[in-house]
mmCIF file of C-alpha atoms (C1' of nucleotides) in Angstrom:
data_model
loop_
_atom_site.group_PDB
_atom_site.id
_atom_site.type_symbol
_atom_site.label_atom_id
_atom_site.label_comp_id
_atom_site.label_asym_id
_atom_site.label_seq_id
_atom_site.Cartn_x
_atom_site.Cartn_y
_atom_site.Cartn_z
ATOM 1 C CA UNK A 22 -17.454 25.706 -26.819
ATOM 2 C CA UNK A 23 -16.411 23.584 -23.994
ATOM 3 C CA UNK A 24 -14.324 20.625 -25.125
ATOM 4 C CA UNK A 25 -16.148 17.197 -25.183
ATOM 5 C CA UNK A 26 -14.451 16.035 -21.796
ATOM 6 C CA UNK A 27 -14.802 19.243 -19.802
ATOM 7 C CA UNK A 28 -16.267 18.252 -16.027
ATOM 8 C CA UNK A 29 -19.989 19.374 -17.099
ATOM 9 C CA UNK A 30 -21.751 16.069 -15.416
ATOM 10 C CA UNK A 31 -21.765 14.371 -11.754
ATOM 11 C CA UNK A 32 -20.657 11.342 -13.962
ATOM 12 C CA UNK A 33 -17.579 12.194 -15.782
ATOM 13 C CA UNK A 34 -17.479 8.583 -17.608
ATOM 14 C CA UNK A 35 -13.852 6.864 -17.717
ATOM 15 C CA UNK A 36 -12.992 4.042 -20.272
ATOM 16 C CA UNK A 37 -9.622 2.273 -19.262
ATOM 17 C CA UNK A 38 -9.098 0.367 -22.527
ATOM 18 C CA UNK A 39 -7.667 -3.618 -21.645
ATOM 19 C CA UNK A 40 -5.506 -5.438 -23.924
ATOM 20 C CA UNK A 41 -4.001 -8.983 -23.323
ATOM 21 C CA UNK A 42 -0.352 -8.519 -22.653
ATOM 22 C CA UNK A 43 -1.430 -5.171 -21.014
ATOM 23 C CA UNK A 44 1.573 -3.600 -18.316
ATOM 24 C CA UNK A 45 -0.427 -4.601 -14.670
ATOM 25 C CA UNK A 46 1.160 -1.456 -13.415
ATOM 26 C CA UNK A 47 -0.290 0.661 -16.602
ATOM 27 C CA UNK A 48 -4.108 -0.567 -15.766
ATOM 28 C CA UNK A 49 -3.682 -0.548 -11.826
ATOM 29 C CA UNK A 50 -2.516 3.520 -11.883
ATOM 30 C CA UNK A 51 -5.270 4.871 -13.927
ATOM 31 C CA UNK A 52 -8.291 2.185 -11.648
ATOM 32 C CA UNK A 53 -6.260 3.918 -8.432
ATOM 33 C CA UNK A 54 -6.406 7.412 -9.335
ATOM 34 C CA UNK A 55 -9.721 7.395 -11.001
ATOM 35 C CA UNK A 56 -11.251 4.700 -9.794
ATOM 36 C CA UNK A 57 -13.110 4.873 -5.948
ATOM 37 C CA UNK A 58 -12.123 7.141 -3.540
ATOM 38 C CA UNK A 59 -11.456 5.802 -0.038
ATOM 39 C CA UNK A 60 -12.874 8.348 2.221
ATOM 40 C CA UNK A 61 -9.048 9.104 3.165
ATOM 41 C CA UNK A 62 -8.205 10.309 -0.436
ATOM 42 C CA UNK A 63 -9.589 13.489 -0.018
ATOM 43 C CA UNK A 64 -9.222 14.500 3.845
ATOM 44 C CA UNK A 65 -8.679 17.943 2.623
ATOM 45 C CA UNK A 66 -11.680 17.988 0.854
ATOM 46 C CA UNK A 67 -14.164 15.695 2.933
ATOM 47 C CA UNK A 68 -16.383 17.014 0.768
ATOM 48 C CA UNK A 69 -15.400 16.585 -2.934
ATOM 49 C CA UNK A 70 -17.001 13.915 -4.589
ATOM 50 C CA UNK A 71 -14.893 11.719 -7.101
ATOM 51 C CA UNK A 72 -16.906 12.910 -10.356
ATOM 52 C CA UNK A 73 -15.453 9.957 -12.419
ATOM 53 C CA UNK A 74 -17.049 6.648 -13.067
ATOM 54 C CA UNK A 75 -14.283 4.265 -14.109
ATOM 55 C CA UNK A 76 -15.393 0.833 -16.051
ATOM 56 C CA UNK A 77 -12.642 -1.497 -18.032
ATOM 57 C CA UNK A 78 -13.709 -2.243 -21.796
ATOM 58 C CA UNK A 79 -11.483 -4.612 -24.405
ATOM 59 C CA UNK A 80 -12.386 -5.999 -27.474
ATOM 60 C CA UNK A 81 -12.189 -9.306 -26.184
ATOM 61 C CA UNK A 82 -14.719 -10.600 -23.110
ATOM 62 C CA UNK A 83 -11.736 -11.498 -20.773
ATOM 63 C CA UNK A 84 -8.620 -10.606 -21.465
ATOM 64 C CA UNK A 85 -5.559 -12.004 -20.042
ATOM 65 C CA UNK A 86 -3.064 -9.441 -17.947
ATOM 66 C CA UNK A 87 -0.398 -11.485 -18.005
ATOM 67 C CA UNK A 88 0.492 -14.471 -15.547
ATOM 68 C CA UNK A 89 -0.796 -13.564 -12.432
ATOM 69 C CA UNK A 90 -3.366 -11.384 -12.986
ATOM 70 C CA UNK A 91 -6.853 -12.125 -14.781
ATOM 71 C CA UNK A 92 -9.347 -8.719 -15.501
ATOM 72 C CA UNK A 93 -13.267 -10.058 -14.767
ATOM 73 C CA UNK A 94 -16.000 -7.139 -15.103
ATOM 74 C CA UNK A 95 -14.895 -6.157 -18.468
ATOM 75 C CA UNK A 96 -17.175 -4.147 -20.911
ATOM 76 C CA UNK A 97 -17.636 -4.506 -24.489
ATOM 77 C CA UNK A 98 -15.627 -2.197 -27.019
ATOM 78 C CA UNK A 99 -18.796 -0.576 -27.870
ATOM 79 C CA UNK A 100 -18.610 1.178 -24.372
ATOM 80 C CA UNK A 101 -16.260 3.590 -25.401
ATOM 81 C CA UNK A 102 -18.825 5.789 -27.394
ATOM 82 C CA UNK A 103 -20.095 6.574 -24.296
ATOM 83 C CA UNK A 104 -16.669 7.777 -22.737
ATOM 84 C CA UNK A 105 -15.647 11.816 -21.619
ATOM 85 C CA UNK A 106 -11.940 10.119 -20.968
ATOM 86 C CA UNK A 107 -10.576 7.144 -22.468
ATOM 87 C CA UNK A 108 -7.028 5.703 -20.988
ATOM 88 C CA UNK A 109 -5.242 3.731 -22.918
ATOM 89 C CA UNK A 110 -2.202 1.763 -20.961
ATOM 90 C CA UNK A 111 0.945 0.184 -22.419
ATOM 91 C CA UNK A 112 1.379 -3.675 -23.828
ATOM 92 C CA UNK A 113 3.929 -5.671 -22.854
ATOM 93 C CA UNK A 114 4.365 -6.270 -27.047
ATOM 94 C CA UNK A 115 4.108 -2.936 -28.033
ATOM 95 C CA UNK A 116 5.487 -3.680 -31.696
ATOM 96 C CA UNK A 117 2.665 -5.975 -32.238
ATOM 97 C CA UNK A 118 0.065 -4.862 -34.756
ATOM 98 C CA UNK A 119 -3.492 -3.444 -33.269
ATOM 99 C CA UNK A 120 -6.766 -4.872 -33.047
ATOM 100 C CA UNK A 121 -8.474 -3.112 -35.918
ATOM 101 C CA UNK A 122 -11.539 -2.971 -33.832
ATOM 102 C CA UNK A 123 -10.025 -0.792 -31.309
ATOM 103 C CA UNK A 124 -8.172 1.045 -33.579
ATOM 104 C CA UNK A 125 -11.378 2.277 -34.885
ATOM 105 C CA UNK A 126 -12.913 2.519 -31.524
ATOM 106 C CA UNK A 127 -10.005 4.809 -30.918
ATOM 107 C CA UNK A 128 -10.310 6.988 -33.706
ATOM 108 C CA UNK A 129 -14.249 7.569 -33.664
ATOM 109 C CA UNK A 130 -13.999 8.864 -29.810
ATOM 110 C CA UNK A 131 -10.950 11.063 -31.075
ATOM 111 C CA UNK A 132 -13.174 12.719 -34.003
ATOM 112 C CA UNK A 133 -16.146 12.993 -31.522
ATOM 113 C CA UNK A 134 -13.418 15.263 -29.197
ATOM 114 C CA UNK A 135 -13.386 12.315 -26.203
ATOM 115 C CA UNK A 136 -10.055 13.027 -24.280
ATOM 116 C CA UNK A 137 -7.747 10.396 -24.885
ATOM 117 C CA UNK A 138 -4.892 9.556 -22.410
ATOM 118 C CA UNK A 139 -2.157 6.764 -23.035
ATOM 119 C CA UNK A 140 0.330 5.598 -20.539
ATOM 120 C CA UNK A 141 3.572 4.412 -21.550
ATOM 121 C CA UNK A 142 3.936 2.077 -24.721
ATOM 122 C CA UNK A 143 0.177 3.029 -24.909
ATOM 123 C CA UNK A 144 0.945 6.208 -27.550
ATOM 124 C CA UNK A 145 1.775 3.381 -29.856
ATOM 125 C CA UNK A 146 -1.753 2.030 -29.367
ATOM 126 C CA UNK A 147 -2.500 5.679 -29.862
ATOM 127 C CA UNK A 148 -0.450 5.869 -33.251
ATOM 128 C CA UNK A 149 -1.707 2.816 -34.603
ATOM 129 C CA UNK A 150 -5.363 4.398 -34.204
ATOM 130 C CA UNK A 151 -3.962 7.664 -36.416
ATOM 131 C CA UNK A 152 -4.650 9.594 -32.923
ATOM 132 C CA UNK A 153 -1.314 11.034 -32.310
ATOM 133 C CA UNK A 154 -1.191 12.634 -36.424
ATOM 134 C CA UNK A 155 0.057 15.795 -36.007
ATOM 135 C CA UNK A 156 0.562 15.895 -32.701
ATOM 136 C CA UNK A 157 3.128 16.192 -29.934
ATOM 137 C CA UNK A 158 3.732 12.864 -27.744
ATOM 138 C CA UNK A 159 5.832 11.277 -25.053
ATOM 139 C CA UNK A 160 6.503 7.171 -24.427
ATOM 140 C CA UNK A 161 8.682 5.424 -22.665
ATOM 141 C CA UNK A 162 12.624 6.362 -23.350
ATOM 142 C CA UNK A 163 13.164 3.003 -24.468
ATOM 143 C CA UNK A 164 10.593 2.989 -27.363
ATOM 144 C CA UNK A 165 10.937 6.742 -28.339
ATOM 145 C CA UNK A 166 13.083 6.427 -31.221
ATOM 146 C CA UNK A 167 11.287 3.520 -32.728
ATOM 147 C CA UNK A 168 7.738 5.148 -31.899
ATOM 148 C CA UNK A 169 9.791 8.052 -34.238
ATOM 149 C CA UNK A 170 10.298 5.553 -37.007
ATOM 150 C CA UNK A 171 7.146 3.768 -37.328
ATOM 151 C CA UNK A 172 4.834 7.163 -37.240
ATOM 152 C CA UNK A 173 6.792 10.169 -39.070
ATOM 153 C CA UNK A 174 3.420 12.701 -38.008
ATOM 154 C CA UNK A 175 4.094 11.973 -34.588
ATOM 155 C CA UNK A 176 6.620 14.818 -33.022
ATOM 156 C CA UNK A 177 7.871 12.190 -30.530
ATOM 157 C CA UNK A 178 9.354 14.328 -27.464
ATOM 158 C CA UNK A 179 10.569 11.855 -25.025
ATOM 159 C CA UNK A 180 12.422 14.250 -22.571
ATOM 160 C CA UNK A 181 8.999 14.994 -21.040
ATOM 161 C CA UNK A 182 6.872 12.869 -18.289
ATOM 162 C CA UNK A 183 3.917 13.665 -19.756
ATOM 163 C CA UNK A 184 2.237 15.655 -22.471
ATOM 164 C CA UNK A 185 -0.531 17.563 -22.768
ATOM 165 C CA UNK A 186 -1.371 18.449 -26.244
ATOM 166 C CA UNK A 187 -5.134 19.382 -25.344
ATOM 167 C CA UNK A 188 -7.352 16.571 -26.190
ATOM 168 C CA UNK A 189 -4.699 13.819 -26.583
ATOM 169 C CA UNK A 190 -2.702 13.089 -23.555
ATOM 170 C CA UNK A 191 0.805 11.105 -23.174
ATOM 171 C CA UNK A 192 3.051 10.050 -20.899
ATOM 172 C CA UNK A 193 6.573 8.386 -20.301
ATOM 173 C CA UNK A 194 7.346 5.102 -18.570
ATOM 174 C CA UNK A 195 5.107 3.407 -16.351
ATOM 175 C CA UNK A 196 5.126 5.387 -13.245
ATOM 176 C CA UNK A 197 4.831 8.802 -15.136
ATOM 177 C CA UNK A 198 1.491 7.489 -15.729
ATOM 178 C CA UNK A 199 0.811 8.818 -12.208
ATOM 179 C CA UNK A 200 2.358 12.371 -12.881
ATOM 180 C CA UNK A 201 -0.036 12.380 -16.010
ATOM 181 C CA UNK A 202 -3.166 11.009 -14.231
ATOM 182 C CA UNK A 203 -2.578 13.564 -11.115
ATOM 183 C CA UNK A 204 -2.331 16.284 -13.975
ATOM 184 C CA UNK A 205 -5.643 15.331 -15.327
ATOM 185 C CA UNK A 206 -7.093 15.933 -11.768
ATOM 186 C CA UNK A 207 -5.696 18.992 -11.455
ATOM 187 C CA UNK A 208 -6.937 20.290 -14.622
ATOM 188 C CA UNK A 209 -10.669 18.778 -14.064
ATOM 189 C CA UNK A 210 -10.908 19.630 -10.508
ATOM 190 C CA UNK A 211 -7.770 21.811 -9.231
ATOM 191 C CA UNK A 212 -5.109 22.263 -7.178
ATOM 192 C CA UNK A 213 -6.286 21.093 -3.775
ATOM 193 C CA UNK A 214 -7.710 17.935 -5.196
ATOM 194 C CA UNK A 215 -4.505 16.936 -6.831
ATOM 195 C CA UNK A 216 -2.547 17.520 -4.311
ATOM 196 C CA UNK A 217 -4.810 15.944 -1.523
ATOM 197 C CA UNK A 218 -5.071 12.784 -3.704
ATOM 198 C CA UNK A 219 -1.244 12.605 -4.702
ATOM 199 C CA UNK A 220 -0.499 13.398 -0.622
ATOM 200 C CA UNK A 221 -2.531 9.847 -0.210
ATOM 201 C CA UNK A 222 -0.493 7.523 -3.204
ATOM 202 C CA UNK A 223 2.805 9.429 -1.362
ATOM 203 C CA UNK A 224 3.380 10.649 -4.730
ATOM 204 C CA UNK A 225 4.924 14.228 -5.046
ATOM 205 C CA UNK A 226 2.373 16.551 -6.506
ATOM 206 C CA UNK A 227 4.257 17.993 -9.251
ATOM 207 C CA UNK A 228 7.794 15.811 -10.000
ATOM 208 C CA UNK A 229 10.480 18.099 -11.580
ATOM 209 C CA UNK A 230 12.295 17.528 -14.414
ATOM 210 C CA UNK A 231 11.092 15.424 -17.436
ATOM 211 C CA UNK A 232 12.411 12.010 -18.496
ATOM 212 C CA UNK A 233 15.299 13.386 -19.562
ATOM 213 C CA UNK A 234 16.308 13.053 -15.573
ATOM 214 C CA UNK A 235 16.083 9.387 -16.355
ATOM 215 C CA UNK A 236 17.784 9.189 -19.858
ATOM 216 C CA UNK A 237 20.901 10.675 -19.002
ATOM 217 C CA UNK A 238 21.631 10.515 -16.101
ATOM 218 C CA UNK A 239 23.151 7.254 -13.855
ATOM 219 C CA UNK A 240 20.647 5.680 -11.372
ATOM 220 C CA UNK A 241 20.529 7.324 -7.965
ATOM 221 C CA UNK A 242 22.094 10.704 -9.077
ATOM 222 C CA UNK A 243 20.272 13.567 -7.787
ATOM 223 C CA UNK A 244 18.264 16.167 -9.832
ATOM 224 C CA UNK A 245 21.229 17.537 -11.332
ATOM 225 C CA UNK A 246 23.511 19.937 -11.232
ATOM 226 C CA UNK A 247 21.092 23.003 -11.137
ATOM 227 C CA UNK A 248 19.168 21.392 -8.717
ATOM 228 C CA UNK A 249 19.824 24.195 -6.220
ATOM 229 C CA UNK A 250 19.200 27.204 -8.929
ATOM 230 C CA UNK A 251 16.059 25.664 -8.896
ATOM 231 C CA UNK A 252 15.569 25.576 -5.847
ATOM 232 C CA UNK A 253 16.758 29.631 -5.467
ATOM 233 C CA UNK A 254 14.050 30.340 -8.325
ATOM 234 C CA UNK A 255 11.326 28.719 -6.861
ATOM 235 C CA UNK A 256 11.932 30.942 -3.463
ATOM 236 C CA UNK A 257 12.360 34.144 -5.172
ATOM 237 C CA UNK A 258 9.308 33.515 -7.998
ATOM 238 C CA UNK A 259 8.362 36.747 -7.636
ATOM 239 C CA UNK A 260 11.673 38.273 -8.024
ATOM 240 C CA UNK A 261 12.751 39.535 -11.671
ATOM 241 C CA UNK A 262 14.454 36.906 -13.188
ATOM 242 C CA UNK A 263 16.676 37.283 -16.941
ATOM 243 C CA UNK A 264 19.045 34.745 -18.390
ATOM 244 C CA UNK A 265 21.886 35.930 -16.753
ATOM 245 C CA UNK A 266 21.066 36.857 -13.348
ATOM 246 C CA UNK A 267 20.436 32.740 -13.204
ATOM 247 C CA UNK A 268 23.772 31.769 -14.953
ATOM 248 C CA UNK A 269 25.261 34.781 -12.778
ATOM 249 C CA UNK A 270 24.061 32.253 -9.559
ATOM 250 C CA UNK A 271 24.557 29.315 -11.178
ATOM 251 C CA UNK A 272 28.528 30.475 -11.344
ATOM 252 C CA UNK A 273 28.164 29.301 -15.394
ATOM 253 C CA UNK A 274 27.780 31.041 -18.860
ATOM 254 C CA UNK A 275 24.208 32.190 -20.485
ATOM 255 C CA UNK A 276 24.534 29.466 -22.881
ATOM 256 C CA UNK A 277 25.900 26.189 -20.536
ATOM 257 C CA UNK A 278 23.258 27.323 -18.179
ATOM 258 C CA UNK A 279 20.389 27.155 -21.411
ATOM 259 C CA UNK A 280 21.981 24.145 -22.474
ATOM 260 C CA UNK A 281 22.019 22.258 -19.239
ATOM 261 C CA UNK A 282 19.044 23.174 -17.712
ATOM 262 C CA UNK A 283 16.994 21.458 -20.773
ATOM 263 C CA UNK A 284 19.308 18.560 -20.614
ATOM 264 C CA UNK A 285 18.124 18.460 -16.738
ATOM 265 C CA UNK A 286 14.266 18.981 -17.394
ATOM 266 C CA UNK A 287 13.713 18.894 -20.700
ATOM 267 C CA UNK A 288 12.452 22.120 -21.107
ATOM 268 C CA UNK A 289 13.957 25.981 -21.412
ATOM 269 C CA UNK A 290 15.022 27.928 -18.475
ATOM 270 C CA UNK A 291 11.973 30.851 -19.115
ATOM 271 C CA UNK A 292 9.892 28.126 -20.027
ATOM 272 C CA UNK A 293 10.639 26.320 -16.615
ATOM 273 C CA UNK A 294 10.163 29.686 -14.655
ATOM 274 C CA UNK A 295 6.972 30.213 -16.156
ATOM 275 C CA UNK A 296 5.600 27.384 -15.916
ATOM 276 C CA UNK A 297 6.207 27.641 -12.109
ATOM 277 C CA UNK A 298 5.204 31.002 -11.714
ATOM 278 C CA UNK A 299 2.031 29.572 -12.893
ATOM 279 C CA UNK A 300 1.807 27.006 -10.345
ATOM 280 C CA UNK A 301 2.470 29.738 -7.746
ATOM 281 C CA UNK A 302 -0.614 31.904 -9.069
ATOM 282 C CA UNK A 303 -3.006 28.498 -9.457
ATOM 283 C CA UNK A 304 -2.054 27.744 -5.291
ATOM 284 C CA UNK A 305 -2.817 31.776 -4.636
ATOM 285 C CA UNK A 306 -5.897 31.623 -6.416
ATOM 286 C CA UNK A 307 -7.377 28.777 -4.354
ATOM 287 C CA UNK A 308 -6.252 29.447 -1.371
ATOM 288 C CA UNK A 309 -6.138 33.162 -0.808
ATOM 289 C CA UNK A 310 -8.907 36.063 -1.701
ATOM 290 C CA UNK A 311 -5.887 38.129 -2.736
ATOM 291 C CA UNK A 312 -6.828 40.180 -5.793
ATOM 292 C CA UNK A 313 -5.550 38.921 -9.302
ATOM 293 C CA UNK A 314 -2.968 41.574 -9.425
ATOM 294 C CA UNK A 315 -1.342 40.971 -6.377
ATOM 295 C CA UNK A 316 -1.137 37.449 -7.331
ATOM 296 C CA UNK A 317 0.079 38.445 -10.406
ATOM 297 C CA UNK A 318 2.982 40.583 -8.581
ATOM 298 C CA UNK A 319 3.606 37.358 -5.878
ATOM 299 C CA UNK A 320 4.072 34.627 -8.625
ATOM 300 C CA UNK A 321 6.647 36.948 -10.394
ATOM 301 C CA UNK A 322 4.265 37.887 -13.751
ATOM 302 C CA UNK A 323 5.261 41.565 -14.433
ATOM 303 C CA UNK A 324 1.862 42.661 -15.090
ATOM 304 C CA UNK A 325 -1.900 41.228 -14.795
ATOM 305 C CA UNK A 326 -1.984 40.764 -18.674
ATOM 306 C CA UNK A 327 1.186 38.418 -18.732
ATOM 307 C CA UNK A 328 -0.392 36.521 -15.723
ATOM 308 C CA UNK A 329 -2.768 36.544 -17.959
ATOM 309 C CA UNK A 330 -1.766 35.345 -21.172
ATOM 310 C CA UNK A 331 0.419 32.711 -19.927
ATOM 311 C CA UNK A 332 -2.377 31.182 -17.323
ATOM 312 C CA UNK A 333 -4.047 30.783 -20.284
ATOM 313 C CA UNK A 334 -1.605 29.228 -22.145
ATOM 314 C CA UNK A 335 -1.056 26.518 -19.549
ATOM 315 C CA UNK A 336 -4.089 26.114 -17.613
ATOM 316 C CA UNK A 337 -6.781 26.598 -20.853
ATOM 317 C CA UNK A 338 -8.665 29.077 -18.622
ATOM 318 C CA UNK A 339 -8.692 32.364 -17.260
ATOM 319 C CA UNK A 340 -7.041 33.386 -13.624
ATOM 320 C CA UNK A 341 -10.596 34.543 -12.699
ATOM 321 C CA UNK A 342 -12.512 32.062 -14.018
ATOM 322 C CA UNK A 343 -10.152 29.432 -12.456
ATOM 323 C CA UNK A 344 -10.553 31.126 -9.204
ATOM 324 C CA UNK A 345 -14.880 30.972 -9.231
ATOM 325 C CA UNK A 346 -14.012 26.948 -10.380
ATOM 326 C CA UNK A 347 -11.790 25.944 -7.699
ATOM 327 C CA UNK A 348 -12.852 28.451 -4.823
ATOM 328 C CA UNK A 349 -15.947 28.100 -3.898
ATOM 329 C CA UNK A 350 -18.059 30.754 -2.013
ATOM 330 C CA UNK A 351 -17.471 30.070 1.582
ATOM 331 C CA UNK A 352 -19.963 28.232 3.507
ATOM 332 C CA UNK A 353 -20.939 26.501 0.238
ATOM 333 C CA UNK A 354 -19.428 22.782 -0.209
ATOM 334 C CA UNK A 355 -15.982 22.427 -1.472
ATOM 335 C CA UNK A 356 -16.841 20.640 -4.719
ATOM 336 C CA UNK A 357 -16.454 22.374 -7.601
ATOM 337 C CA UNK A 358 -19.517 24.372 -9.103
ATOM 338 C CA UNK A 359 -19.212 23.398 -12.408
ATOM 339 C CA UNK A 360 -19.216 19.648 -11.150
ATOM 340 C CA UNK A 361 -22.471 20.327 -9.161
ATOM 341 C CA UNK A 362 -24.748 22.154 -11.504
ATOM 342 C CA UNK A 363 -23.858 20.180 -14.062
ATOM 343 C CA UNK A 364 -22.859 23.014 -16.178
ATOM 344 C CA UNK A 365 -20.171 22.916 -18.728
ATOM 345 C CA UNK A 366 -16.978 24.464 -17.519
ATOM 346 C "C1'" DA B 10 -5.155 45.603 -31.957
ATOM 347 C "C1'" DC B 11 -0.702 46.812 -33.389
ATOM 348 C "C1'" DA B 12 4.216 47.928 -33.730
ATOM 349 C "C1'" DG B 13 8.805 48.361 -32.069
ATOM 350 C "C1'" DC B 14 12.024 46.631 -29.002
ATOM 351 C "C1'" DC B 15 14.484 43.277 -26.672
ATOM 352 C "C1'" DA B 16 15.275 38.960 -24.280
ATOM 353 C "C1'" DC B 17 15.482 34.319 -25.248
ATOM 354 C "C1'" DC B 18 16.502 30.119 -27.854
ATOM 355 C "C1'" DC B 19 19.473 27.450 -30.406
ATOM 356 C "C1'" DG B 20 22.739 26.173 -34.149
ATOM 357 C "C1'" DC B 21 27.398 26.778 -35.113
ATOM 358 C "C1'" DC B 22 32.087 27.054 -34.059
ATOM 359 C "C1'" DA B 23 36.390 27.894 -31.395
ATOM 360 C "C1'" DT B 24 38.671 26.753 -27.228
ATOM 361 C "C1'" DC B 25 40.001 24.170 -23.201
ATOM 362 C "C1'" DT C 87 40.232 12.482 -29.858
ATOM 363 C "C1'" DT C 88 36.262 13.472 -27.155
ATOM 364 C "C1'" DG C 89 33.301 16.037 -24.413
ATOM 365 C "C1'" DA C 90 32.165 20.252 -22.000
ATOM 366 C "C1'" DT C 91 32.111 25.088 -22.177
ATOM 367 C "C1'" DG C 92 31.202 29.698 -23.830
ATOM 368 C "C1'" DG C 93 30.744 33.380 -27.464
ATOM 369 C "C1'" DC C 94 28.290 34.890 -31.564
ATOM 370 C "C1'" DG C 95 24.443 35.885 -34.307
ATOM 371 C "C1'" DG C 96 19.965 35.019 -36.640
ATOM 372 C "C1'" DG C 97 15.236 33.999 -35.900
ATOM 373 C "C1'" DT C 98 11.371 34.239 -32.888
ATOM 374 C "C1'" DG C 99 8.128 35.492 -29.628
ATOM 375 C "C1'" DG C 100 6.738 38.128 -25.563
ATOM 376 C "C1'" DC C 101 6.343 42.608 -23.415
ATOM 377 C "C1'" DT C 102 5.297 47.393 -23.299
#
DNA sequence: ACAGCCACCCGCCATC
DNA sequence: TTGATGGCGGGTGGCT
């Protein structure tokens, strides 16, 4: 069964949840991205239509931002039974205790399968609600370890800018709401779109390297030390790639290479490579007619099973079924299909 | 679907 | 003394 927030309808309803004390920049990234499209957003696609309907809702009828700003047009609590996507942005007093109402606003659209999203200090909003039990989550650096103390069934991961654990979605500090809200797009409606709206907020499409970029290393520095070995792999994707061959270019051992590289980007080497050889394959697939294996053999997979098996893994659907989503027929319009019949993806 | 193999990951520890 | 590096080996998971 599809999940409860897959594409399936024109209207793909978005609750952005509004607290007083709420981070301006929290609230304005999620109305941005979702919110309107200015014809520009989407010159690529002059023909994609923004399937999200974006509405504020708080518990309270007018809730203060902070000094400057004041939030009109607000809708009650009650409107977030009726929400695919619910995104829930940090507080300036994230310590503070919850509104109980929203908490169990919160955990009623999480039982019903809504997808929730929380930017910044919002997983604590999110951990309050019990939403985050069991679960793998990101928040800002500076809150990690005490977002670790207060809820011991949250596996608090704070290296990366975002994660996607399925239904629940978090990211790190402020502006990785972006990364996370461009991820959402590219999971609802693909590549292209992502990339044409991110092209528009000047935002790189895909940023490399988690938080742990941020954590550890001094302002201005550069993306690290294997910066270029990145670099190298992302040329020669479809190249064989092992352990050492890397650390062989790298001029370093198996295990300093291992060791720094998820110090860098918070992740493994293979796990790293992967996950871009699966990027490759997703831009091949939209943009080419080449057949799956030869995509397979371009984005550096070994075989059309581990394409496969790790598209899967990371993109929740099948290269071929991915492919009829995001490529339309040609002469058709460019929006997806699943967006225009209303059929669930 | 399953089994054997092997590369990878990571904790531990010695060395520089 | 401290921090970075690199080797070793057990556990794990992916590939064939």
């Amino acid at each position: 069964m599809a999940p409860g927030w897959a594409i399936g309808t024109r209207e793909h309803a978005v609750a952005i949840l509004v607290q007083p004390g709420v981070v301006t920049v929290d609230l304005a990234v999620p109305l941005q991205v979702f919110g309107p499209w200015p014809r520009y957003f989407t010159v690529e696609q002059p023909d994609l239509v923004n399937p999200y309907a974006v509405e504020m809702v708080a518990a309270e009828p007018d809730p203060l931002v902070g000094g400057a700003l004041h939030v009109a047009d607000v809708q009650p609590l009650a409107r977030l039974a009726e929400a695919a996507t619910i995104v829930v942005p940090g507080l300036h007093a994230p310590l503070e205790p919850v509104n109980n109402e929203v908490c169990s606003a919160l955990a009623e659209a999480a039982a019903r399968g809504a997808r929730i999203v929380s930017i910044c200090v919002g997983a604590f909003v999110l951990a309050a609600a019990g939403v985050l039990d069991g679960r793998r989550a990101t928040t800002h650096w500076h809150w990690a370890d005490e977002l670790r103390r207060r809820y011991s069934r949250v596996d608090v991961q704070e290296q990366h800018l975002f994660i996607d654990d399925g239904q629940v979605l978090t990211s790190a500090g402020l502006l990785a709401g972006a990364d996370l809200c461009l991820h959402v797009i590219r999971n609802d409606l693909g590549d292209r779109a992502a990339n044409s709206v991110a092209r528009f907020l000047v935002s790189p499409p895909h940023r490399d390297g988690g938080q742990a970029l941020f954590i550890h290393s001094p302002a201005g520095s550069n993306g690290g030390f294997l910066e270029d070995t990145r670099a190298w792999l992302r040329q020669t994707l479809d190249e064989d790639h092992s352990l050492r061959s890397i650390a062989q270019h790298a001029r370093i051992s198996v295990r300093t290479l291992s060791r720094r590289f998820q110090l860098e980007t918070g992740e493994t080497v293979m796990g790293w490579l992967v996950r871009e050889r699966v990027l490759r394959a997703r831009e091949l697939l939209e943009n080419t007619d080449r057949p799956v294996a030869v995509i397979a053999q371009q984005s550096g997979f070994g075989s059309l099973e581990s394409l496969r098996t790790h598209f899967v893994q990371n993109v929740g659907t099948s290269p071929l079924a991915y492919r009829r989503t995001f490529r339309p027929p040609p002469g058709s319009r460019a929006l997806p299909r699943n967006v225009r019949s209303g059929a669930r993806a």
